[in-house]
Tab-separated table of C-alpha atoms and ligand atoms in Angstrom:
chain	number	residue	atom	x	y	z
A	177	MET	CA	-0.737	-16.320	10.617
A	178	LEU	CA	-0.978	-13.158	12.737
A	179	HIS	CA	1.667	-13.096	15.514
A	180	PRO	CA	0.638	-11.360	18.791
A	181	LEU	CA	2.457	-7.747	18.751
A	182	PRO	CA	4.167	-6.487	21.988
A	183	ASP	CA	2.396	-4.265	24.489
A	184	ASP	CA	4.514	-1.252	23.910
A	185	LEU	CA	3.552	-1.349	20.170
A	186	LEU	CA	-0.211	-1.619	20.797
A	187	LYS	CA	-0.075	1.525	22.851
A	188	LEU	CA	0.836	3.401	19.906
A	189	PRO	CA	-2.257	4.707	17.895
A	190	HIS	CA	-3.305	2.024	15.592
A	191	ARG	CA	-6.345	0.418	13.746
A	192	ARG	CA	-6.994	-3.117	12.922
A	193	GLU	CA	-8.308	-4.978	9.765
A	194	VAL	CA	-8.402	-2.011	7.112
A	195	PRO	CA	-9.115	-2.902	3.708
A	196	PHE	CA	-6.425	-1.647	1.340
A	197	ALA	CA	-9.102	-0.730	-0.947
A	198	ARG	CA	-9.617	2.269	1.369
A	199	LEU	CA	-5.886	2.979	1.576
A	200	THR	CA	-4.849	3.132	-1.966
A	201	THR	CA	-6.041	5.152	-4.854
A	202	LEU	CA	-6.520	2.056	-7.223
A	203	GLY	CA	-8.841	0.710	-4.658
A	204	VAL	CA	-7.896	-3.065	-4.562
A	205	GLY	CA	-5.870	-5.235	-2.330
A	206	GLY	CA	-6.467	-7.531	0.887
A	207	VAL	CA	-6.470	-6.446	4.547
A	208	CYS	CA	-4.237	-4.350	6.386
A	209	HIS	CA	-4.105	-6.463	9.576
A	210	TRP	CA	-2.213	-3.591	11.572
A	211	LEU	CA	-2.091	0.024	10.550
A	212	PHE	CA	-0.039	2.163	13.000
A	213	GLU	CA	-0.863	6.015	12.586
A	214	PRO	CA	1.553	7.827	14.836
A	215	THR	CA	0.927	11.540	15.193
A	216	THR	CA	4.340	12.545	16.363
A	217	GLU	CA	7.732	11.847	15.348
A	218	ALA	CA	8.424	10.402	18.845
A	219	GLU	CA	5.733	7.935	18.221
A	220	ALA	CA	7.002	7.019	14.832
A	221	SER	CA	10.465	6.490	16.356
A	222	GLN	CA	9.128	4.362	18.984
A	223	PHE	CA	7.437	2.230	16.359
A	224	VAL	CA	10.454	1.694	14.374
A	225	ARG	CA	12.751	0.844	17.429
A	226	THR	CA	10.086	-1.700	19.085
A	227	CYS	CA	9.675	-3.391	15.253
A	228	HIS	CA	13.512	-3.474	15.280
A	229	ARG	CA	14.043	-4.833	18.882
A	230	GLU	CA	11.325	-7.509	18.066
A	231	GLY	CA	12.694	-8.570	14.793
A	232	LEU	CA	9.430	-7.572	13.261
A	233	GLU	CA	9.351	-6.616	9.464
A	234	PHE	CA	7.082	-3.474	8.919
A	235	ARG	CA	5.987	-1.531	5.786
A	236	VAL	CA	5.643	2.217	5.202
A	237	LEU	CA	2.315	3.697	3.534
A	238	GLY	CA	2.051	7.204	2.383
A	239	GLY	CA	-1.238	8.146	0.287
A	240	GLY	CA	-1.252	4.831	-1.332
A	241	SER	CA	-1.236	6.454	-4.700
A	242	ASN	CA	1.734	4.368	-6.326
A	243	LEU	CA	0.820	1.167	-4.757
A	244	VAL	CA	-0.692	-2.152	-5.995
A	245	VAL	CA	-1.401	-4.369	-3.038
A	246	LEU	CA	-1.694	-8.156	-3.941
A	247	GLY	CA	-3.296	-9.681	-0.869
A	248	ASP	CA	-3.391	-9.237	2.851
A	249	VAL	CA	-0.436	-7.750	4.828
A	250	THR	CA	0.073	-9.074	8.330
A	251	ALA	CA	3.193	-7.038	8.674
A	252	PRO	CA	2.654	-3.792	10.690
A	253	VAL	CA	2.075	-0.985	8.323
A	254	LEU	CA	3.213	2.486	9.324
A	255	ARG	CA	1.384	5.612	8.092
A	256	LEU	CA	2.567	8.824	9.493
A	257	ARG	CA	-0.455	11.291	10.528
A	258	LEU	CA	2.003	14.347	11.476
A	259	PRO	CA	0.198	17.572	11.963
A	260	PHE	CA	0.024	19.464	8.635
A	261	ALA	CA	2.541	22.557	8.948
A	262	VAL	CA	4.453	24.127	6.291
A	263	GLU	CA	7.253	26.174	7.435
A	264	CYS	CA	8.787	28.795	4.994
A	265	HIS	CA	12.148	30.435	5.784
A	266	GLY	CA	12.820	32.797	3.051
A	267	THR	CA	12.555	30.709	-0.141
A	268	GLU	CA	12.904	27.225	1.855
A	269	MET	CA	9.900	25.460	2.355
A	270	THR	CA	9.830	22.544	4.874
A	271	ALA	CA	6.832	20.039	5.545
A	272	PRO	CA	6.289	16.901	7.315
A	273	ALA	CA	6.271	13.774	5.219
A	274	SER	CA	2.552	13.015	5.756
A	275	HIS	CA	1.642	16.389	4.090
A	276	GLY	CA	-0.536	16.051	1.189
A	277	HIS	CA	1.698	16.493	-2.032
A	278	ILE	CA	-0.829	18.452	-4.005
A	279	ALA	CA	-1.471	20.608	-1.053
A	280	LEU	CA	2.194	21.383	-0.659
A	281	ALA	CA	2.405	22.389	-4.357
A	282	GLU	CA	-0.366	24.687	-3.842
A	283	ALA	CA	1.241	26.152	-0.422
A	284	ALA	CA	4.387	26.981	-2.306
A	285	ALA	CA	2.235	28.562	-5.293
A	286	GLN	CA	0.186	30.475	-2.686
A	287	ALA	CA	3.400	31.600	-0.940
A	288	GLY	CA	4.635	33.139	-4.310
A	289	LEU	CA	7.478	30.416	-4.510
A	290	SER	CA	8.252	29.001	-7.780
A	291	GLY	CA	9.668	25.338	-8.153
A	292	LEU	CA	6.873	22.799	-7.437
A	293	GLU	CA	4.376	23.869	-9.998
A	294	TRP	CA	4.989	20.257	-11.650
A	295	ALA	CA	3.992	18.604	-8.369
A	296	SER	CA	0.402	20.129	-8.415
A	297	GLY	CA	-1.038	17.244	-9.964
A	298	ILE	CA	0.639	14.321	-8.350
A	299	PRO	CA	-1.336	12.939	-5.355
A	300	GLY	CA	-0.127	11.171	-2.358
A	301	SER	CA	2.086	12.406	0.540
A	302	LEU	CA	5.414	14.095	0.577
A	303	GLY	CA	7.224	11.139	2.157
A	304	GLY	CA	6.040	9.029	-0.776
A	305	ALA	CA	7.221	11.538	-3.267
A	306	ILE	CA	10.635	11.744	-1.678
A	307	ARG	CA	10.807	7.861	-1.545
A	308	MET	CA	9.756	7.818	-5.377
A	309	ASN	CA	11.702	10.848	-6.287
A	310	ALA	CA	8.390	11.857	-7.969
A	311	GLY	CA	8.453	14.041	-11.129
A	312	ALA	CA	6.705	15.282	-13.987
A	313	TYR	CA	7.248	17.459	-17.235
A	314	GLY	CA	10.926	17.307	-16.757
A	315	HIS	CA	11.193	18.084	-13.120
A	316	GLU	CA	11.523	15.669	-10.119
A	317	TRP	CA	12.049	16.033	-6.494
A	318	VAL	CA	15.755	15.916	-6.210
A	319	GLN	CA	16.029	19.022	-8.180
A	320	VAL	CA	14.538	21.216	-5.409
A	321	LEU	CA	15.286	18.913	-2.383
A	322	ILE	CA	17.976	20.298	-0.060
A	323	ARG	CA	17.508	18.477	3.292
A	324	TYR	CA	15.588	15.665	4.482
A	325	ARG	CA	15.159	13.851	7.638
A	326	PHE	CA	14.303	10.047	8.155
A	327	LEU	CA	14.516	7.281	10.666
A	328	THR	CA	16.902	4.416	9.824
A	329	PRO	CA	15.372	0.863	10.150
A	330	GLU	CA	16.847	0.873	13.589
A	331	GLY	CA	14.991	4.006	14.588
A	332	GLU	CA	17.720	6.434	14.524
A	333	LEU	CA	16.846	9.867	13.234
A	334	ILE	CA	19.012	11.444	10.664
A	335	GLU	CA	19.066	14.774	8.969
A	336	LYS	CA	21.177	15.249	5.780
A	337	ALA	CA	21.273	16.901	2.428
A	338	PRO	CA	20.910	14.654	-0.536
A	339	GLU	CA	24.050	13.283	-2.202
A	340	PRO	CA	24.908	12.622	-5.632
A	341	GLY	CA	23.281	9.229	-6.645
A	342	GLU	CA	20.731	8.740	-3.799
A	343	PHE	CA	17.985	9.800	-6.034
A	344	GLN	CA	17.225	8.522	-9.560
A	345	TYR	CA	14.437	8.213	-12.057
A	346	ARG	CA	11.409	7.323	-9.772
A	347	LYS	CA	13.737	5.556	-7.120
A	348	SER	CA	15.748	6.605	-4.270
A	349	TRP	CA	18.339	4.864	-1.934
A	350	PHE	CA	15.715	4.124	0.739
A	351	GLY	CA	15.115	0.603	2.001
A	352	ARG	CA	11.782	-0.615	2.782
A	353	GLU	CA	12.171	0.245	6.458
A	354	HIS	CA	13.499	3.650	6.166
A	355	VAL	CA	10.784	6.243	7.201
A	356	VAL	CA	10.988	9.815	5.597
A	357	LEU	CA	9.858	12.165	8.398
A	358	SER	CA	10.165	15.600	6.568
A	359	ALA	CA	11.705	17.332	3.597
A	360	THR	CA	12.911	20.838	2.712
A	361	ALA	CA	12.800	22.220	-0.890
A	362	SER	CA	14.808	25.179	-2.135
A	363	LEU	CA	12.344	27.366	-4.235
A	364	VAL	CA	12.633	30.746	-5.801
A	365	GLU	CA	10.401	33.659	-5.616
A	366	GLY	CA	8.181	33.912	-8.415
A	367	ASP	CA	5.385	36.111	-9.815
A	368	PRO	CA	2.225	34.492	-8.315
A	369	ALA	CA	0.116	35.024	-11.428
A	370	ARG	CA	2.608	33.179	-13.447
A	371	ILE	CA	3.008	30.412	-11.019
A	372	ARG	CA	-0.761	29.924	-10.976
A	373	ALA	CA	-0.704	30.035	-14.914
A	374	GLN	CA	1.976	27.416	-14.842
A	375	VAL	CA	0.060	25.099	-12.377
A	376	ALA	CA	-3.203	25.607	-14.428
A	377	GLU	CA	-1.409	24.528	-17.669
A	378	TYR	CA	0.052	21.282	-16.138
A	379	ARG	CA	-3.208	20.637	-14.581
A	380	GLY	CA	-4.853	21.089	-17.999
A	381	ARG	CA	-2.371	18.708	-19.654
A	382	ARG	CA	-3.406	16.057	-17.055
A	383	GLY	CA	-6.992	16.414	-17.475
A	384	THR	CA	-6.922	16.042	-21.212
A	385	SER	CA	-4.482	12.935	-21.237
A	386	GLN	CA	-5.368	10.916	-18.067
A	387	PRO	CA	-8.231	9.040	-16.820
A	388	LEU	CA	-8.644	11.122	-13.640
A	389	SER	CA	-12.215	10.099	-13.236
A	390	LYS	CA	-11.539	6.504	-12.624
A	391	ARG	CA	-9.268	4.971	-9.790
A	392	ASN	CA	-5.859	4.455	-10.947
A	393	ALA	CA	-2.250	4.330	-9.505
A	394	GLY	CA	-0.665	6.874	-11.994
A	395	CYS	CA	1.807	5.413	-14.350
A	396	ILE	CA	2.100	1.645	-13.846
A	397	PHE	CA	5.405	1.262	-15.898
A	398	LYS	CA	8.696	3.277	-15.894
A	399	ASN	CA	9.473	4.867	-19.230
A	400	PRO	CA	12.288	2.700	-20.768
A	401	PRO	CA	15.451	4.612	-21.652
A	402	GLY	CA	14.648	6.858	-24.742
A	403	ALA	CA	11.004	5.573	-25.008
A	404	SER	CA	7.628	6.391	-23.551
A	405	ALA	CA	5.785	3.158	-21.883
A	406	GLY	CA	2.386	4.618	-22.786
A	407	ARG	CA	3.318	4.866	-26.430
A	408	LEU	CA	4.881	1.403	-26.573
A	409	ILE	CA	1.487	0.121	-24.860
A	410	ASP	CA	-0.555	2.212	-27.314
A	411	ALA	CA	1.429	0.841	-30.476
A	412	ALA	CA	0.929	-2.658	-29.409
A	413	GLY	CA	-2.756	-2.162	-29.463
A	414	LEU	CA	-3.417	-2.807	-25.860
A	415	LYS	CA	-5.636	0.103	-24.868
A	416	GLY	CA	-8.886	-1.037	-23.803
A	417	MET	CA	-7.587	-4.586	-22.803
A	418	ARG	CA	-9.294	-5.928	-19.816
A	419	VAL	CA	-8.948	-8.619	-17.095
A	420	GLY	CA	-12.241	-8.270	-15.122
A	421	ASP	CA	-12.768	-4.781	-14.289
A	422	ALA	CA	-9.030	-4.031	-14.693
A	423	GLU	CA	-8.483	-2.058	-17.980
A	424	VAL	CA	-5.904	-0.563	-19.666
A	425	SER	CA	-7.102	2.990	-20.034
A	426	VAL	CA	-8.325	3.934	-23.312
A	427	GLU	CA	-7.192	7.673	-22.688
A	428	HIS	CA	-3.505	6.798	-21.542
A	429	GLY	CA	-1.785	3.324	-22.239
A	430	ASN	CA	0.441	3.601	-19.116
A	431	PHE	CA	-2.506	4.009	-16.841
A	432	LEU	CA	-4.564	1.010	-15.625
A	433	VAL	CA	-7.960	1.765	-14.213
A	434	ASN	CA	-10.250	0.199	-11.701
A	435	LEU	CA	-13.578	0.085	-13.584
A	436	GLY	CA	-15.488	-0.516	-10.400
A	437	HIS	CA	-15.123	-4.061	-9.107
A	438	ALA	CA	-11.586	-5.022	-10.118
A	439	ARG	CA	-9.625	-7.347	-7.758
A	440	ALA	CA	-5.933	-7.306	-7.071
A	441	GLU	CA	-5.271	-10.368	-8.936
A	442	ASP	CA	-6.954	-8.743	-12.055
A	443	PHE	CA	-4.331	-5.992	-12.048
A	444	ALA	CA	-1.547	-8.470	-11.461
A	445	GLU	CA	-2.622	-10.505	-14.565
A	446	LEU	CA	-3.227	-7.473	-16.674
A	447	MET	CA	0.157	-6.133	-15.932
A	448	ALA	CA	1.727	-9.432	-16.838
A	449	GLN	CA	-0.167	-9.518	-20.182
A	450	VAL	CA	0.863	-6.000	-20.976
A	451	ARG	CA	4.505	-6.678	-20.349
A	452	ASP	CA	4.437	-10.021	-22.370
A	453	GLN	CA	2.836	-8.199	-25.294
A	454	VAL	CA	5.150	-5.391	-25.187
A	455	ARG	CA	7.990	-7.542	-25.026
A	456	ALA	CA	6.636	-9.589	-28.034
A	457	THR	CA	5.866	-6.446	-30.008
A	458	HIS	CA	8.836	-4.200	-29.299
A	459	GLY	CA	11.410	-6.353	-27.844
A	460	VAL	CA	11.303	-4.016	-24.644
A	461	GLU	CA	11.079	-5.148	-20.931
A	462	LEU	CA	8.707	-2.984	-19.198
A	463	GLU	CA	9.745	-2.208	-15.461
A	464	PRO	CA	6.920	-1.328	-12.959
A	465	GLU	CA	6.804	2.064	-11.711
A	466	VAL	CA	4.249	1.277	-9.084
A	467	GLU	CA	5.371	-0.538	-5.806
A	468	ILE	CA	3.880	-4.072	-5.447
A	469	TRP	CA	3.173	-5.558	-2.074
A	470	ARG	CA	2.546	-9.230	-1.919
B	790	FAD	C1	-3.597	10.296	-11.038
B	790	FAD	C2	-2.185	10.061	-10.614
B	790	FAD	C3	-1.165	10.646	-11.192
B	790	FAD	C4	0.177	10.499	-10.962
B	790	FAD	N1	1.174	11.090	-11.496
B	790	FAD	C5	2.573	11.129	-11.145
B	790	FAD	C6	3.379	11.792	-11.897
B	790	FAD	O1	3.095	12.744	-12.630
B	790	FAD	N2	4.715	11.758	-11.309
B	790	FAD	C7	4.894	10.682	-10.568
B	790	FAD	O2	6.197	10.595	-10.204
B	790	FAD	N3	4.257	10.035	-9.707
B	790	FAD	C8	2.699	10.184	-10.283
B	790	FAD	N4	2.129	9.436	-9.614
B	790	FAD	C9	2.227	8.273	-8.626
B	790	FAD	C10	2.122	8.857	-7.170
B	790	FAD	O3	1.433	9.862	-7.005
B	790	FAD	C11	3.633	9.148	-6.557
B	790	FAD	O4	4.711	8.296	-6.906
B	790	FAD	C12	3.535	9.606	-5.135
B	790	FAD	O5	4.784	10.465	-4.862
B	790	FAD	C13	3.556	8.331	-4.152
B	790	FAD	O6	3.368	9.030	-2.804
B	790	FAD	P1	2.365	8.184	-1.750
B	790	FAD	O7	2.262	8.958	-0.683
B	790	FAD	O8	0.976	7.817	-2.323
B	790	FAD	O9	3.207	6.789	-1.726
B	790	FAD	P2	2.578	5.550	-1.548
B	790	FAD	O10	1.878	4.843	-2.917
B	790	FAD	O11	1.857	5.215	-0.280
B	790	FAD	O12	3.983	4.650	-1.405
B	790	FAD	C14	4.859	4.535	-2.527
B	790	FAD	C15	6.323	4.025	-2.031
B	790	FAD	O13	6.843	5.126	-0.964
B	790	FAD	C16	6.922	4.486	0.316
B	790	FAD	N5	6.678	5.709	1.422
B	790	FAD	C17	5.447	6.305	1.436
B	790	FAD	N6	5.649	7.169	2.326
B	790	FAD	C18	6.929	7.061	2.895
B	790	FAD	C19	7.526	7.704	3.898
B	790	FAD	N7	7.210	8.587	4.853
B	790	FAD	N8	8.701	7.223	4.203
B	790	FAD	C20	9.523	6.360	3.364
B	790	FAD	N9	8.790	5.566	2.507
B	790	FAD	C21	7.359	6.037	2.145
B	790	FAD	C22	6.024	3.223	0.331
B	790	FAD	O14	6.600	2.330	1.268
B	790	FAD	C23	6.152	2.830	-1.015
B	790	FAD	O15	7.302	2.163	-1.222
B	790	FAD	C24	0.714	9.465	-9.788
B	790	FAD	C25	-0.454	8.768	-9.315
B	790	FAD	C26	-1.819	9.027	-9.534
B	790	FAD	C27	-2.961	8.342	-8.853
């Protein structure tokens, strides 16, 4: 049931009844009943403070590239719409959390700064990448992150340097109601031609190994210690397995793709079947890398 929201919340920029199919790269899910899109940090802070005051739970959405939504969401959803602005001070680069992740990696490359080449094929927002400690090819955000700003669930703004243990493999210490506002990376000056060549090489690898022409949410499961989830799924003979229009990609076993008309329940069922079969074949328990919203 939908509860009425307080007037001061409704004064903030928002939209109603937005299908998650339009908010996520996988293209499934129910309806987002309340989508709040603050365009300033002050509005974001007001949103969080008001929700806290009213005891309202909320969710934070970035680019929706690591998300499987399994139904309607009645809780208010916050998606930052801060102006795109990248600041460079020497080799330090700061951007708002809503900045496109790929665009940020490109901005670094254009500025002749090295350290984010690996990020150039990871979609979504900077905020989502910090929250997930996104990474690829042996690199991850925590290696370059030197400062970040965020709102606590009570709406307090904090700026700090990362501390040991805060960011681990595809996870961070943030709870569901922390909101990353911006992040600063420490990069190094590099030869622009070499940076571009490295970006092209990483992109090329993705192009040949990932099903980029179909809707997906990246790797569905985390790699278990010392193993590759994709190889385990492949060795269990699961590539091409389908539930409705949800399919284990034939190109990459750890990608589930939407062949066109998949429903959220199809992905939930396919994920369950993949986990069961990998457990039965290899005795390994796969843990989702994607966030699941129920
Ligand atoms: C084709 C493809 C390739 C991919 N390759 C990789 C890869 O190589 N490596 C990798 O790590 N990931 C990869 N991903 C997954 C995904 O792109 C990353 O995890 C990305 O960083 C998620 O960012 P997002 O903005 O889309 O987050 P969302 O999917 O919107 O959200 C993910 C989580 O972050 C939280 N969140 C989002 N924004 C904020 C914020 N401002 N403050 C606090 N919390 C926030 C959400 O609440 C949620 O818990 C890939 C995805 C696709 C579709």
